[in-house]
DNA sequence: CTAATTGCAAAAGCTTTGCAGCGCA
DNA sequence: TGCGCTGCAAAGCTTTTGCAATTAG
């Protein structure tokens, strides 16, 4: 509990009830990627009185503070997820909207090399695979 | 001229003036990635009377027909580019907003492998590197 | 001739912002 | 107490949609 307290302070943000609650929701939700609306709904269900505008503002602040990462997977609302320091990319199932995370050192290296060859350095990247379940015989998952 | 005519017919779309003009603009513009607004402005400058709603509708139809590819690089308006069949990914310069295209067979292969390992098959993907110019001594571009 | 297409304006979806009041340090 | 934070409602930006008029085939 004073755990989130610390996180907020470290981020240079005043510890307020909306910020605490939003951070708790992001950390405890079984769904890792949430829209502002998702967070807002979760707050409502928890009986918290927080305005949707505050949710947007807080999520933006959390992003600036490096507490969360914002994704624009496609059109539709942006999704936020806790930034646990572990960089990873995403697969989005086109059928279930499920989000699967993965990481490839190999791809990262190649990206670096390509940017370098073009005279650029990478400040960030976004890799999203749109996928659907294999109908294969020997599906390993 | 009857070239675009053909393309539209092949796509199963009636050949109308708005569709012809929009296709021409997308094909001839020096800037390869254009928003609906960009296309609309280009039409206005060319003295064409086309509603912005039509631009959105036509671009959507073009996308369904495989004539153009739609990108949601970040927030902000979607960008469209002619689909010339050559698949490629993008680097977006965070300073100039410039869009650079690249392609890596290597990355594609790894993506396939990863999706496969998770029991999925890829239906599409989006890879965007956010980059800035190197301050390096021996910049090769 | 008839179904498809268009333009307009209204509305929808997501997000940001101005402002007055409230609350943390 | 003072400045930052919040809630509300209004507005902003991008995109979609209903409808009547127009047009391609």
PDB file of N, CA, C and O in Angstrom, chain B residues 65-137:
ATOM      1  N   UNK B  65     -10.004  -2.567 -50.955  1.00  0.00           N
ATOM      2  CA  UNK B  65      -9.687  -3.088 -52.282  1.00  0.00           C
ATOM      3  C   UNK B  65      -8.207  -3.416 -52.429  1.00  0.00           C
ATOM      4  O   UNK B  65      -7.777  -3.957 -53.444  1.00  0.00           O
ATOM      5  N   UNK B  66      -7.422  -3.056 -51.419  1.00  0.00           N
ATOM      6  CA  UNK B  66      -5.993  -3.339 -51.494  1.00  0.00           C
ATOM      7  C   UNK B  66      -5.221  -2.343 -52.331  1.00  0.00           C
ATOM      8  O   UNK B  66      -4.071  -2.572 -52.683  1.00  0.00           O
ATOM      9  N   UNK B  67      -5.844  -1.213 -52.643  1.00  0.00           N
ATOM     10  CA  UNK B  67      -5.140  -0.191 -53.428  1.00  0.00           C
ATOM     11  C   UNK B  67      -4.223   0.644 -52.558  1.00  0.00           C
ATOM     12  O   UNK B  67      -3.201   1.155 -53.009  1.00  0.00           O
ATOM     13  N   UNK B  68      -4.605   0.821 -51.308  1.00  0.00           N
ATOM     14  CA  UNK B  68      -3.781   1.590 -50.385  1.00  0.00           C
ATOM     15  C   UNK B  68      -3.632   0.847 -49.059  1.00  0.00           C
ATOM     16  O   UNK B  68      -4.390  -0.077 -48.764  1.00  0.00           O
ATOM     17  N   UNK B  69      -2.647   1.256 -48.300  1.00  0.00           N
ATOM     18  CA  UNK B  69      -2.438   0.708 -46.965  1.00  0.00           C
ATOM     19  C   UNK B  69      -2.638   1.834 -45.967  1.00  0.00           C
ATOM     20  O   UNK B  69      -2.192   2.952 -46.194  1.00  0.00           O
ATOM     21  N   UNK B  70      -3.325   1.532 -44.905  1.00  0.00           N
ATOM     22  CA  UNK B  70      -3.593   2.534 -43.879  1.00  0.00           C
ATOM     23  C   UNK B  70      -2.661   2.330 -42.694  1.00  0.00           C
ATOM     24  O   UNK B  70      -2.476   1.209 -42.224  1.00  0.00           O
ATOM     25  N   UNK B  71      -2.090   3.411 -42.199  1.00  0.00           N
ATOM     26  CA  UNK B  71      -1.202   3.317 -41.038  1.00  0.00           C
ATOM     27  C   UNK B  71      -1.692   4.193 -39.904  1.00  0.00           C
ATOM     28  O   UNK B  71      -2.126   5.315 -40.120  1.00  0.00           O
ATOM     29  N   UNK B  72      -1.584   3.682 -38.699  1.00  0.00           N
ATOM     30  CA  UNK B  72      -1.816   4.489 -37.500  1.00  0.00           C
ATOM     31  C   UNK B  72      -0.484   4.611 -36.774  1.00  0.00           C
ATOM     32  O   UNK B  72      -0.252   3.953 -35.767  1.00  0.00           O
ATOM     33  N   UNK B  73       0.391   5.434 -37.305  1.00  0.00           N
ATOM     34  CA  UNK B  73       1.732   5.505 -36.734  1.00  0.00           C
ATOM     35  C   UNK B  73       1.710   5.847 -35.261  1.00  0.00           C
ATOM     36  O   UNK B  73       2.421   5.289 -34.467  1.00  0.00           O
ATOM     37  N   UNK B  74       0.919   6.796 -34.868  1.00  0.00           N
ATOM     38  CA  UNK B  74       0.797   7.131 -33.451  1.00  0.00           C
ATOM     39  C   UNK B  74      -0.611   7.659 -33.266  1.00  0.00           C
ATOM     40  O   UNK B  74      -1.516   7.214 -33.955  1.00  0.00           O
ATOM     41  N   UNK B  75      -0.812   8.583 -32.385  1.00  0.00           N
ATOM     42  CA  UNK B  75      -2.118   9.214 -32.333  1.00  0.00           C
ATOM     43  C   UNK B  75      -2.156  10.179 -33.516  1.00  0.00           C
ATOM     44  O   UNK B  75      -1.223  10.262 -34.284  1.00  0.00           O
ATOM     45  N   UNK B  76      -3.202  10.905 -33.643  1.00  0.00           N
ATOM     46  CA  UNK B  76      -3.327  11.770 -34.802  1.00  0.00           C
ATOM     47  C   UNK B  76      -3.930  11.023 -35.968  1.00  0.00           C
ATOM     48  O   UNK B  76      -4.269   9.852 -35.849  1.00  0.00           O
ATOM     49  N   UNK B  77      -4.070  11.720 -37.082  1.00  0.00           N
ATOM     50  CA  UNK B  77      -4.785  11.144 -38.220  1.00  0.00           C
ATOM     51  C   UNK B  77      -4.076   9.942 -38.812  1.00  0.00           C
ATOM     52  O   UNK B  77      -2.859   9.837 -38.779  1.00  0.00           O
ATOM     53  N   UNK B  78      -4.842   9.026 -39.380  1.00  0.00           N
ATOM     54  CA  UNK B  78      -4.282   7.873 -40.083  1.00  0.00           C
ATOM     55  C   UNK B  78      -3.627   8.358 -41.372  1.00  0.00           C
ATOM     56  O   UNK B  78      -4.050   9.346 -41.953  1.00  0.00           O
ATOM     57  N   UNK B  79      -2.591   7.657 -41.777  1.00  0.00           N
ATOM     58  CA  UNK B  79      -1.911   7.992 -43.035  1.00  0.00           C
ATOM     59  C   UNK B  79      -2.111   6.855 -44.020  1.00  0.00           C
ATOM     60  O   UNK B  79      -2.086   5.690 -43.659  1.00  0.00           O
ATOM     61  N   UNK B  80      -2.308   7.240 -45.286  1.00  0.00           N
ATOM     62  CA  UNK B  80      -2.514   6.255 -46.345  1.00  0.00           C
ATOM     63  C   UNK B  80      -1.380   6.329 -47.343  1.00  0.00           C
ATOM     64  O   UNK B  80      -0.864   7.405 -47.623  1.00  0.00           O
ATOM     65  N   UNK B  81      -1.004   5.168 -47.883  1.00  0.00           N
ATOM     66  CA  UNK B  81      -0.028   5.161 -48.962  1.00  0.00           C
ATOM     67  C   UNK B  81      -0.441   4.132 -50.003  1.00  0.00           C
ATOM     68  O   UNK B  81      -1.077   3.122 -49.687  1.00  0.00           O
ATOM     69  N   UNK B  82      -0.093   4.412 -51.242  1.00  0.00           N
ATOM     70  CA  UNK B  82      -0.358   3.483 -52.334  1.00  0.00           C
ATOM     71  C   UNK B  82       0.259   2.123 -52.010  1.00  0.00           C
ATOM     72  O   UNK B  82       1.389   2.053 -51.536  1.00  0.00           O
ATOM     73  N   UNK B  83      -0.498   1.069 -52.249  1.00  0.00           N
ATOM     74  CA  UNK B  83       0.041  -0.276 -52.039  1.00  0.00           C
ATOM     75  C   UNK B  83       0.619  -0.783 -53.353  1.00  0.00           C
ATOM     76  O   UNK B  83      -0.108  -1.174 -54.257  1.00  0.00           O
ATOM     77  N   UNK B  84       1.923  -0.732 -53.442  1.00  0.00           N
ATOM     78  CA  UNK B  84       2.575  -1.162 -54.682  1.00  0.00           C
ATOM     79  C   UNK B  84       3.006  -2.629 -54.586  1.00  0.00           C
ATOM     80  O   UNK B  84       3.766  -3.126 -55.406  1.00  0.00           O
ATOM     81  N   UNK B  85       2.509  -3.297 -53.570  1.00  0.00           N
ATOM     82  CA  UNK B  85       2.830  -4.717 -53.444  1.00  0.00           C
ATOM     83  C   UNK B  85       4.129  -4.983 -52.705  1.00  0.00           C
ATOM     84  O   UNK B  85       4.352  -6.074 -52.198  1.00  0.00           O
ATOM     85  N   UNK B  86       4.961  -3.957 -52.635  1.00  0.00           N
ATOM     86  CA  UNK B  86       6.237  -4.114 -51.935  1.00  0.00           C
ATOM     87  C   UNK B  86       6.003  -3.890 -50.443  1.00  0.00           C
ATOM     88  O   UNK B  86       5.891  -2.752 -50.000  1.00  0.00           O
ATOM     89  N   UNK B  87       5.982  -4.956 -49.670  1.00  0.00           N
ATOM     90  CA  UNK B  87       5.797  -4.742 -48.240  1.00  0.00           C
ATOM     91  C   UNK B  87       7.037  -4.099 -47.623  1.00  0.00           C
ATOM     92  O   UNK B  87       8.159  -4.430 -47.961  1.00  0.00           O
ATOM     93  N   UNK B  88       6.794  -3.183 -46.721  1.00  0.00           N
ATOM     94  CA  UNK B  88       7.923  -2.551 -46.035  1.00  0.00           C
ATOM     95  C   UNK B  88       7.475  -2.007 -44.696  1.00  0.00           C
ATOM     96  O   UNK B  88       6.282  -1.875 -44.432  1.00  0.00           O
ATOM     97  N   UNK B  89       8.445  -1.709 -43.870  1.00  0.00           N
ATOM     98  CA  UNK B  89       8.159  -1.115 -42.575  1.00  0.00           C
ATOM     99  C   UNK B  89       8.596   0.347 -42.594  1.00  0.00           C
ATOM    100  O   UNK B  89       9.048   0.837 -43.621  1.00  0.00           O
ATOM    101  N   UNK B  90       8.432   1.013 -41.457  1.00  0.00           N
ATOM    102  CA  UNK B  90       8.686   2.457 -41.449  1.00  0.00           C
ATOM    103  C   UNK B  90       9.512   2.936 -40.276  1.00  0.00           C
ATOM    104  O   UNK B  90       9.402   2.411 -39.171  1.00  0.00           O
ATOM    105  N   UNK B  91      10.318   3.949 -40.574  1.00  0.00           N
ATOM    106  CA  UNK B  91      10.961   4.723 -39.526  1.00  0.00           C
ATOM    107  C   UNK B  91      10.328   6.102 -39.563  1.00  0.00           C
ATOM    108  O   UNK B  91      10.146   6.654 -40.643  1.00  0.00           O
ATOM    109  N   UNK B  92       9.985   6.627 -38.418  1.00  0.00           N
ATOM    110  CA  UNK B  92       9.459   7.986 -38.379  1.00  0.00           C
ATOM    111  C   UNK B  92      10.424   8.840 -37.580  1.00  0.00           C
ATOM    112  O   UNK B  92      10.739   8.525 -36.430  1.00  0.00           O
ATOM    113  N   UNK B  93      10.916   9.896 -38.202  1.00  0.00           N
ATOM    114  CA  UNK B  93      11.843  10.792 -37.509  1.00  0.00           C
ATOM    115  C   UNK B  93      11.059  11.641 -36.525  1.00  0.00           C
ATOM    116  O   UNK B  93      10.126  12.344 -36.900  1.00  0.00           O
ATOM    117  N   UNK B  94      11.446  11.562 -35.267  1.00  0.00           N
ATOM    118  CA  UNK B  94      10.704  12.291 -34.238  1.00  0.00           C
ATOM    119  C   UNK B  94      10.918  13.792 -34.353  1.00  0.00           C
ATOM    120  O   UNK B  94      10.135  14.574 -33.836  1.00  0.00           O
ATOM    121  N   UNK B  95      11.980  14.179 -35.054  1.00  0.00           N
ATOM    122  CA  UNK B  95      12.247  15.615 -35.192  1.00  0.00           C
ATOM    123  C   UNK B  95      11.553  16.214 -36.408  1.00  0.00           C
ATOM    124  O   UNK B  95      10.957  17.285 -36.326  1.00  0.00           O
ATOM    125  N   UNK B  96      11.640  15.528 -37.525  1.00  0.00           N
ATOM    126  CA  UNK B  96      11.104  16.102 -38.771  1.00  0.00           C
ATOM    127  C   UNK B  96       9.787  15.491 -39.215  1.00  0.00           C
ATOM    128  O   UNK B  96       9.190  15.938 -40.178  1.00  0.00           O
ATOM    129  N   UNK B  97       9.336  14.439 -38.514  1.00  0.00           N
ATOM    130  CA  UNK B  97       8.113  13.719 -38.903  1.00  0.00           C
ATOM    131  C   UNK B  97       8.292  12.976 -40.231  1.00  0.00           C
ATOM    132  O   UNK B  97       7.334  12.429 -40.783  1.00  0.00           O
ATOM    133  N   UNK B  98       9.484  13.039 -40.770  1.00  0.00           N
ATOM    134  CA  UNK B  98       9.776  12.365 -42.031  1.00  0.00           C
ATOM    135  C   UNK B  98       9.553  10.868 -41.881  1.00  0.00           C
ATOM    136  O   UNK B  98       9.796  10.299 -40.825  1.00  0.00           O
ATOM    137  N   UNK B  99       9.100  10.231 -42.949  1.00  0.00           N
ATOM    138  CA  UNK B  99       8.867   8.789 -42.923  1.00  0.00           C
ATOM    139  C   UNK B  99       9.853   8.104 -43.867  1.00  0.00           C
ATOM    140  O   UNK B  99       9.935   8.456 -45.041  1.00  0.00           O
ATOM    141  N   UNK B 100      10.622   7.171 -43.347  1.00  0.00           N
ATOM    142  CA  UNK B 100      11.579   6.427 -44.163  1.00  0.00           C
ATOM    143  C   UNK B 100      11.134   4.975 -44.212  1.00  0.00           C
ATOM    144  O   UNK B 100      10.746   4.407 -43.195  1.00  0.00           O
ATOM    145  N   UNK B 101      11.172   4.394 -45.388  1.00  0.00           N
ATOM    146  CA  UNK B 101      10.747   3.007 -45.519  1.00  0.00           C
ATOM    147  C   UNK B 101      11.947   2.083 -45.509  1.00  0.00           C
ATOM    148  O   UNK B 101      13.022   2.443 -45.956  1.00  0.00           O
ATOM    149  N   UNK B 102      11.739   0.878 -44.991  1.00  0.00           N
ATOM    150  CA  UNK B 102      12.795  -0.129 -45.049  1.00  0.00           C
ATOM    151  C   UNK B 102      12.159  -1.503 -45.034  1.00  0.00           C
ATOM    152  O   UNK B 102      10.964  -1.652 -44.781  1.00  0.00           O
ATOM    153  N   UNK B 103      12.965  -2.481 -45.317  1.00  0.00           N
ATOM    154  CA  UNK B 103      12.449  -3.842 -45.319  1.00  0.00           C
ATOM    155  C   UNK B 103      13.529  -4.792 -44.840  1.00  0.00           C
ATOM    156  O   UNK B 103      14.687  -4.647 -45.191  1.00  0.00           O
ATOM    157  N   UNK B 104      13.153  -5.768 -44.036  1.00  0.00           N
ATOM    158  CA  UNK B 104      14.114  -6.744 -43.561  1.00  0.00           C
ATOM    159  C   UNK B 104      13.523  -8.145 -43.593  1.00  0.00           C
ATOM    160  O   UNK B 104      12.654  -8.490 -42.792  1.00  0.00           O
ATOM    161  N   UNK B 105      14.007  -8.915 -44.527  1.00  0.00           N
ATOM    162  CA  UNK B 105      13.575 -10.302 -44.649  1.00  0.00           C
ATOM    163  C   UNK B 105      13.859 -11.041 -43.349  1.00  0.00           C
ATOM    164  O   UNK B 105      13.078 -11.873 -42.893  1.00  0.00           O
ATOM    165  N   UNK B 106      14.978 -10.676 -42.745  1.00  0.00           N
ATOM    166  CA  UNK B 106      15.408 -11.311 -41.501  1.00  0.00           C
ATOM    167  C   UNK B 106      14.367 -11.128 -40.399  1.00  0.00           C
ATOM    168  O   UNK B 106      13.966 -12.084 -39.737  1.00  0.00           O
ATOM    169  N   UNK B 107      13.934  -9.879 -40.228  1.00  0.00           N
ATOM    170  CA  UNK B 107      12.934  -9.607 -39.200  1.00  0.00           C
ATOM    171  C   UNK B 107      11.649 -10.352 -39.496  1.00  0.00           C
ATOM    172  O   UNK B 107      11.037 -10.953 -38.607  1.00  0.00           O
ATOM    173  N   UNK B 108      11.245 -10.354 -40.757  1.00  0.00           N
ATOM    174  CA  UNK B 108      10.011 -11.057 -41.143  1.00  0.00           C
ATOM    175  C   UNK B 108      10.086 -12.529 -40.736  1.00  0.00           C
ATOM    176  O   UNK B 108       9.133 -13.089 -40.199  1.00  0.00           O
ATOM    177  N   UNK B 109      11.241 -13.119 -41.004  1.00  0.00           N
ATOM    178  CA  UNK B 109      11.402 -14.544 -40.694  1.00  0.00           C
ATOM    179  C   UNK B 109      11.271 -14.800 -39.202  1.00  0.00           C
ATOM    180  O   UNK B 109      10.606 -15.743 -38.765  1.00  0.00           O
ATOM    181  N   UNK B 110      11.915 -13.942 -38.426  1.00  0.00           N
ATOM    182  CA  UNK B 110      11.865 -14.128 -36.976  1.00  0.00           C
ATOM    183  C   UNK B 110      10.437 -13.965 -36.465  1.00  0.00           C
ATOM    184  O   UNK B 110       9.978 -14.708 -35.600  1.00  0.00           O
ATOM    185  N   UNK B 111       9.739 -13.002 -37.021  1.00  0.00           N
ATOM    186  CA  UNK B 111       8.344 -12.788 -36.627  1.00  0.00           C
ATOM    187  C   UNK B 111       7.527 -14.045 -36.878  1.00  0.00           C
ATOM    188  O   UNK B 111       6.758 -14.494 -36.013  1.00  0.00           O
ATOM    189  N   UNK B 112       7.686 -14.600 -38.041  1.00  0.00           N
ATOM    190  CA  UNK B 112       6.980 -15.833 -38.390  1.00  0.00           C
ATOM    191  C   UNK B 112       7.250 -16.906 -37.354  1.00  0.00           C
ATOM    192  O   UNK B 112       6.336 -17.561 -36.844  1.00  0.00           O
ATOM    193  N   UNK B 113       8.542 -17.050 -37.055  1.00  0.00           N
ATOM    194  CA  UNK B 113       8.938 -18.108 -36.138  1.00  0.00           C
ATOM    195  C   UNK B 113       8.287 -17.896 -34.771  1.00  0.00           C
ATOM    196  O   UNK B 113       7.778 -18.830 -34.146  1.00  0.00           O
ATOM    197  N   UNK B 114       8.312 -16.644 -34.306  1.00  0.00           N
ATOM    198  CA  UNK B 114       7.758 -16.358 -32.987  1.00  0.00           C
ATOM    199  C   UNK B 114       6.257 -16.618 -32.942  1.00  0.00           C
ATOM    200  O   UNK B 114       5.748 -17.274 -32.023  1.00  0.00           O
ATOM    201  N   UNK B 115       5.547 -16.125 -33.949  1.00  0.00           N
ATOM    202  CA  UNK B 115       4.093 -16.350 -33.993  1.00  0.00           C
ATOM    203  C   UNK B 115       3.819 -17.849 -33.989  1.00  0.00           C
ATOM    204  O   UNK B 115       2.969 -18.341 -33.234  1.00  0.00           O
ATOM    205  N   UNK B 116       4.575 -18.544 -34.795  1.00  0.00           N
ATOM    206  CA  UNK B 116       4.416 -19.986 -34.906  1.00  0.00           C
ATOM    207  C   UNK B 116       4.610 -20.673 -33.559  1.00  0.00           C
ATOM    208  O   UNK B 116       3.821 -21.520 -33.158  1.00  0.00           O
ATOM    209  N   UNK B 117       5.656 -20.264 -32.851  1.00  0.00           N
ATOM    210  CA  UNK B 117       5.949 -20.863 -31.553  1.00  0.00           C
ATOM    211  C   UNK B 117       4.830 -20.649 -30.543  1.00  0.00           C
ATOM    212  O   UNK B 117       4.672 -21.414 -29.593  1.00  0.00           O
ATOM    213  N   UNK B 118       4.063 -19.578 -30.754  1.00  0.00           N
ATOM    214  CA  UNK B 118       2.967 -19.298 -29.834  1.00  0.00           C
ATOM    215  C   UNK B 118       1.648 -19.907 -30.312  1.00  0.00           C
ATOM    216  O   UNK B 118       0.608 -19.707 -29.683  1.00  0.00           O
ATOM    217  N   UNK B 119       1.702 -20.610 -31.446  1.00  0.00           N
ATOM    218  CA  UNK B 119       0.483 -21.239 -31.939  1.00  0.00           C
ATOM    219  C   UNK B 119      -0.388 -20.316 -32.776  1.00  0.00           C
ATOM    220  O   UNK B 119      -1.584 -20.543 -32.918  1.00  0.00           O
ATOM    221  N   UNK B 120       0.223 -19.263 -33.302  1.00  0.00           N
ATOM    222  CA  UNK B 120      -0.537 -18.329 -34.128  1.00  0.00           C
ATOM    223  C   UNK B 120       0.050 -18.240 -35.525  1.00  0.00           C
ATOM    224  O   UNK B 120       1.204 -18.584 -35.752  1.00  0.00           O
ATOM    225  N   UNK B 121      -0.761 -17.721 -36.427  1.00  0.00           N
ATOM    226  CA  UNK B 121      -0.190 -17.332 -37.713  1.00  0.00           C
ATOM    227  C   UNK B 121      -0.452 -15.849 -37.923  1.00  0.00           C
ATOM    228  O   UNK B 121      -1.462 -15.303 -37.495  1.00  0.00           O
ATOM    229  N   UNK B 122       0.496 -15.212 -38.594  1.00  0.00           N
ATOM    230  CA  UNK B 122       0.444 -13.769 -38.763  1.00  0.00           C
ATOM    231  C   UNK B 122      -0.514 -13.373 -39.875  1.00  0.00           C
ATOM    232  O   UNK B 122      -0.480 -13.928 -40.964  1.00  0.00           O
ATOM    233  N   UNK B 123      -1.384 -12.440 -39.573  1.00  0.00           N
ATOM    234  CA  UNK B 123      -2.283 -11.941 -40.611  1.00  0.00           C
ATOM    235  C   UNK B 123      -1.815 -10.572 -41.085  1.00  0.00           C
ATOM    236  O   UNK B 123      -2.280 -10.064 -42.092  1.00  0.00           O
ATOM    237  N   UNK B 124      -0.936  -9.978 -40.332  1.00  0.00           N
ATOM    238  CA  UNK B 124      -0.398  -8.674 -40.701  1.00  0.00           C
ATOM    239  C   UNK B 124       0.504  -8.197 -39.590  1.00  0.00           C
ATOM    240  O   UNK B 124       0.509  -8.773 -38.508  1.00  0.00           O
ATOM    241  N   UNK B 125       1.287  -7.172 -39.857  1.00  0.00           N
ATOM    242  CA  UNK B 125       2.085  -6.642 -38.770  1.00  0.00           C
ATOM    243  C   UNK B 125       2.417  -5.187 -39.013  1.00  0.00           C
ATOM    244  O   UNK B 125       2.250  -4.675 -40.110  1.00  0.00           O
ATOM    245  N   UNK B 126       2.860  -4.553 -37.974  1.00  0.00           N
ATOM    246  CA  UNK B 126       3.184  -3.142 -38.052  1.00  0.00           C
ATOM    247  C   UNK B 126       4.432  -2.909 -37.228  1.00  0.00           C
ATOM    248  O   UNK B 126       4.472  -3.184 -36.042  1.00  0.00           O
ATOM    249  N   UNK B 127       5.476  -2.450 -37.906  1.00  0.00           N
ATOM    250  CA  UNK B 127       6.739  -2.166 -37.222  1.00  0.00           C
ATOM    251  C   UNK B 127       7.134  -0.734 -37.519  1.00  0.00           C
ATOM    252  O   UNK B 127       7.319  -0.354 -38.672  1.00  0.00           O
ATOM    253  N   UNK B 128       7.193   0.070 -36.486  1.00  0.00           N
ATOM    254  CA  UNK B 128       7.575   1.463 -36.660  1.00  0.00           C
ATOM    255  C   UNK B 128       8.725   1.788 -35.729  1.00  0.00           C
ATOM    256  O   UNK B 128       8.618   1.587 -34.515  1.00  0.00           O
ATOM    257  N   UNK B 129       9.822   2.244 -36.292  1.00  0.00           N
ATOM    258  CA  UNK B 129      10.938   2.706 -35.478  1.00  0.00           C
ATOM    259  C   UNK B 129      10.826   4.214 -35.336  1.00  0.00           C
ATOM    260  O   UNK B 129      10.692   4.920 -36.335  1.00  0.00           O
ATOM    261  N   UNK B 130      10.859   4.686 -34.108  1.00  0.00           N
ATOM    262  CA  UNK B 130      10.921   6.125 -33.913  1.00  0.00           C
ATOM    263  C   UNK B 130      12.391   6.473 -33.807  1.00  0.00           C
ATOM    264  O   UNK B 130      13.106   5.931 -32.962  1.00  0.00           O
ATOM    265  N   UNK B 131      12.831   7.368 -34.654  1.00  0.00           N
ATOM    266  CA  UNK B 131      14.267   7.632 -34.749  1.00  0.00           C
ATOM    267  C   UNK B 131      14.581   9.124 -34.755  1.00  0.00           C
ATOM    268  O   UNK B 131      13.694   9.957 -34.959  1.00  0.00           O
ATOM    269  N   UNK B 132      15.850   9.421 -34.521  1.00  0.00           N
ATOM    270  CA  UNK B 132      16.322  10.796 -34.712  1.00  0.00           C
ATOM    271  C   UNK B 132      17.687  10.725 -35.377  1.00  0.00           C
ATOM    272  O   UNK B 132      18.399   9.714 -35.249  1.00  0.00           O
ATOM    273  N   UNK B 133      18.060  11.766 -36.089  1.00  0.00           N
ATOM    274  CA  UNK B 133      19.324  11.758 -36.828  1.00  0.00           C
ATOM    275  C   UNK B 133      20.501  11.534 -35.884  1.00  0.00           C
ATOM    276  O   UNK B 133      20.522  12.072 -34.770  1.00  0.00           O
ATOM    277  N   UNK B 134      21.456  10.747 -36.346  1.00  0.00           N
ATOM    278  CA  UNK B 134      22.678  10.532 -35.584  1.00  0.00           C
ATOM    279  C   UNK B 134      23.528  11.784 -35.636  1.00  0.00           C
ATOM    280  O   UNK B 134      23.608  12.434 -36.663  1.00  0.00           O
ATOM    281  N   UNK B 135      24.179  12.119 -34.532  1.00  0.00           N
ATOM    282  CA  UNK B 135      25.115  13.255 -34.548  1.00  0.00           C
ATOM    283  C   UNK B 135      26.505  12.752 -34.923  1.00  0.00           C
ATOM    284  O   UNK B 135      27.493  13.469 -34.887  1.00  0.00           O
ATOM    285  N   UNK B 136      26.532  11.507 -35.326  1.00  0.00           N
ATOM    286  CA  UNK B 136      27.770  10.781 -35.580  1.00  0.00           C
ATOM    287  C   UNK B 136      28.697  11.479 -36.573  1.00  0.00           C
ATOM    288  O   UNK B 136      28.296  12.311 -37.358  1.00  0.00           O
ATOM    289  N   UNK B 137      29.991  11.099 -36.532  1.00  0.00           N
ATOM    290  CA  UNK B 137      30.983  11.678 -37.442  1.00  0.00           C
ATOM    291  C   UNK B 137      30.806  11.149 -38.861  1.00  0.00           C
ATOM    292  O   UNK B 137      30.714  11.900 -39.819  1.00  0.00           O
TER     293      UNK B 137
END
